[in-house]
C-alpha atoms as one frame of an Amber mdcrd trajectory, in Angstrom:
protein
   0.000   0.000   0.000   1.276   3.439  -0.895   0.286   6.917   0.202  -2.417
   8.279  -2.118  -2.773  11.882  -3.208  -6.505  11.606  -4.049  -7.669  11.495
  -0.437  -9.299  14.736   0.649  -7.458  16.347   3.573  -9.337  15.943   6.815
 -11.202  12.772   5.798 -12.037  11.154   9.149 -12.679   7.456   9.692 -13.883
   5.616  12.788 -12.480   2.073  13.003 -14.238  -0.292  15.429 -12.945  -3.744
  16.397 -12.488  -5.496  19.733  -9.398  -7.412  18.584  -6.376  -5.178  19.370
  -4.161  -6.634  16.623  -6.766  -6.105  13.898  -7.671  -2.645  15.162  -4.021
  -1.606  15.217  -3.187  -2.842  11.717  -6.315  -1.265  10.214  -5.866   2.091
  11.937  -2.140   2.231  11.160  -2.624   1.332   7.502  -5.433   3.841   6.970
  -3.438   6.605   8.665  -0.510   5.774   6.380  -2.800   6.300   3.390  -3.649
   9.796   4.629  -6.870   9.382   6.612  -7.514  10.746  10.082  -8.487   7.703
  12.141 -10.226   7.351  15.506 -10.591   3.980  17.224 -13.215   2.213  19.330
 -13.408  -1.284  20.785 -17.081  -1.551  21.836 -20.436  -1.016  20.205 -21.525
   1.609  22.717 -18.332   3.611  22.221 -18.795   3.389  18.454 -22.414   4.550
  18.672 -21.496   7.508  20.877 -18.651   8.563  18.584 -20.704   8.181  15.402
 -23.593  10.174  16.881 -21.276  13.025  17.777 -20.595  13.367  14.065 -17.590
  14.501  12.126 -16.753  11.135  10.596 -16.897  10.515   6.874 -17.100   6.711
   7.256 -17.286   4.031   9.962 -15.468   0.711   9.495 -17.384  -1.506  11.900
 -16.882  -5.049  13.170 -20.127  -6.975  13.689 -19.114  -9.112  16.677 -18.473
  -6.745  19.598 -18.566  -7.358  23.368 -21.663  -5.264  24.135 -23.785  -4.020
  21.238 -23.073  -5.905  18.031 -22.444  -3.979  14.830 -25.966  -4.603  13.543
 -27.449  -3.020  16.671 -25.081  -0.064  16.350 -26.194   0.659  12.781 -29.865
   0.097  13.619 -29.763   2.636  16.460 -27.683   5.035  14.417 -30.101   4.980
  11.474 -33.165   5.214  13.744 -31.652   8.385  15.186 -31.161   9.886  11.733
 -27.429   9.220  11.457 -26.425   8.852   7.804 -22.655   8.358   8.093 -21.542
   5.603   5.661 -20.834   2.255   7.332 -18.726  -0.630   6.058 -19.070  -3.870
   8.023 -15.920  -5.912   8.590 -16.621  -9.351  10.036 -16.056 -13.083  10.010
 -19.830 -13.663   9.695 -20.045 -14.329   5.960 -23.340 -16.167   5.437 -25.672
 -14.626   2.823 -28.256 -14.107   5.587 -25.807 -12.025   7.648 -24.726  -9.996
   4.627 -28.331  -9.314   3.608 -29.217  -8.321   7.181 -26.320  -5.879   7.344
 -27.080  -4.263   3.996 -30.796  -4.022   4.748 -29.976  -2.116   7.932 -28.356
   0.571   5.814 -24.698  -0.456   5.618 -22.878   0.660   2.483 -20.634  -2.391
   2.088 -19.665  -5.652   3.787 -16.127  -7.079   3.946 -15.509 -10.551   5.348
 -12.502 -11.725   7.350  -9.812 -12.680   6.597  -9.307  -9.569   4.498  -6.566
  -7.925   2.474  -5.649  -4.386   3.468  -5.648  -3.320  -0.178  -9.242  -4.533
  -0.527 -10.343  -2.663   2.601  -8.712   0.524   1.321 -10.358   0.137  -2.109
 -13.808  -0.448  -0.602 -13.428   2.582   1.678 -12.444   4.779  -1.276 -15.375
   3.468  -3.342 -17.936   4.239  -0.626 -16.495   7.706  -0.045 -16.584   8.442
  -3.783 -20.232   7.402  -4.014 -21.219   9.566  -1.049 -19.335  12.574  -2.439
 -20.875  12.284  -5.906 -23.604  14.837  -6.774 -27.019  13.304  -6.115 -28.954
  15.684  -8.341 -27.013  15.018 -11.540 -29.221  15.120 -14.610 -27.317  12.350
 -16.378 -26.401   9.194 -14.486 -23.706   7.152 -16.186 -21.563   4.051 -15.849
 -19.048   3.093 -18.534 -20.920   3.618 -21.850 -24.366   3.566 -20.207 -26.214
   6.878 -19.735 -29.596   7.693 -18.214 -30.997  11.202 -18.617 -33.334  11.961
 -15.711 -34.855  14.939 -17.514 -35.733  13.280 -20.847 -36.055   9.717 -19.463
 -33.781   8.512 -22.258 -31.380   5.616 -21.743 -28.451   4.951 -24.069 -25.813
   2.229 -24.157 -22.863   2.947 -26.440 -24.885   5.787 -27.974 -27.776   3.452
 -28.850 -31.201   4.458 -27.527 -32.668   1.726 -25.308 -36.444   1.462 -24.894
 -37.350   0.607 -21.277 -40.664   0.125 -19.523 -41.397   2.440 -16.546 -40.456
  -0.304 -14.065 -37.243  -1.159 -15.919 -36.363   2.548 -15.952 -36.938   2.940
 -12.192 -34.870  -0.170 -11.475 -31.985   0.982 -13.669 -32.068   4.492 -12.219
 -31.867   3.095  -8.667 -28.954   0.833  -9.612 -27.127   3.723 -11.297 -27.737
   6.073  -8.375 -26.113   3.491  -6.072 -23.591   2.019  -8.482 -20.828   0.016
  -6.853 -23.044  -0.780  -3.883 -24.640  -4.193  -3.427 -28.414  -3.771  -3.242
 -30.402  -6.612  -1.715 -33.627  -8.004  -3.126 -35.450  -6.416  -0.193 -33.955
  -2.976  -0.809 -34.861  -3.098  -4.507 -38.397  -4.286  -3.804 -38.875  -1.456
  -1.311 -37.379   1.380  -3.372 -38.466   0.358  -6.877 -41.753  -1.460  -6.262
 -42.721   0.057  -2.902 -43.063  -3.392  -1.375 -41.741  -4.879   1.831 -41.298
  -8.633   1.959 -42.289  -9.096  -1.693 -41.226 -11.866  -4.040 -37.484 -11.674
  -4.899 -38.331 -13.460  -8.136 -39.830 -10.197  -9.409 -36.456  -8.497  -9.075
 -34.692 -11.394 -10.794 -37.118 -11.211 -13.711 -36.640  -7.480 -14.253 -32.869
  -7.741 -13.926 -33.031 -10.300 -16.732 -35.107  -7.872 -18.828 -32.557  -5.102
 -18.274 -29.596  -7.273 -19.178 -31.299  -8.415 -22.362 -31.987  -4.835 -23.446
 -28.746  -3.227 -22.294 -25.940  -5.680 -22.923 -26.019  -7.275 -26.359 -22.346
  -7.877 -27.276 -21.119  -5.500 -24.560 -19.910  -6.581 -21.097 -22.715  -6.802
 -18.558 -22.728  -3.958 -16.041 -25.134  -5.650 -13.603 -23.504  -8.261 -11.373
 -25.383 -10.894  -9.393 -24.326 -11.484  -5.784 -25.790 -14.925  -5.264 -28.189
 -15.093  -2.346 -27.862 -11.344  -1.710 -28.838  -9.105  -4.604 -27.255  -7.073
  -7.393 -24.713  -4.356  -8.026 -24.066  -2.168 -11.073 -20.466  -1.243 -11.764
 -18.070  -0.619 -14.649 -16.231  -3.777 -15.755 -12.869  -2.457 -14.474 -14.197
  -1.037 -11.157 -12.692  -2.411  -7.903
């Protein structure tokens, strides 16, 4: 890992883990990259620090000695806290990952991890949060969606989408790089809670058929979890 010059000065991270060795290596590595890093070893300490504000991202272990990471994020979101959260944990079952993302986490990294991967995921989440949310044109690689004219183009070719396909693609583009669960997509695109995940799968298939052709697919399936839209060369 090398020091990067694309990190905004004053970018503050909160790193939370109850294992001293892991906490030390994460905090030291992130400081070396140019971040300002605070540390916490319990869920309650993490919740207090995150509520006080000033952090651009929280890197949060799930298994903690008091409040687990899921409870921390749940209480934080219920209180209106919107700081980005990346879970870092040995709990890697699809059910755990879905639960974490549905609570409002921005990403989920499983142990054992590579420091380079952690750094790349942190950068990706920070880039997404810093991106303008009111952009007229949402784009990824050679895909463009114009929110004013409702036109979608791939490689300059106009793509005809149904209203539901358009809403689904717009939501994926607005959160590109982030894994969206079936539940999140059902809620935000269809306005349903606890609906049939098969509906999402069907419309993802429709989108791929209309968008891809001979081009690389931009929509990735995370088996048992959901979908993410990203450029083919994105980390």
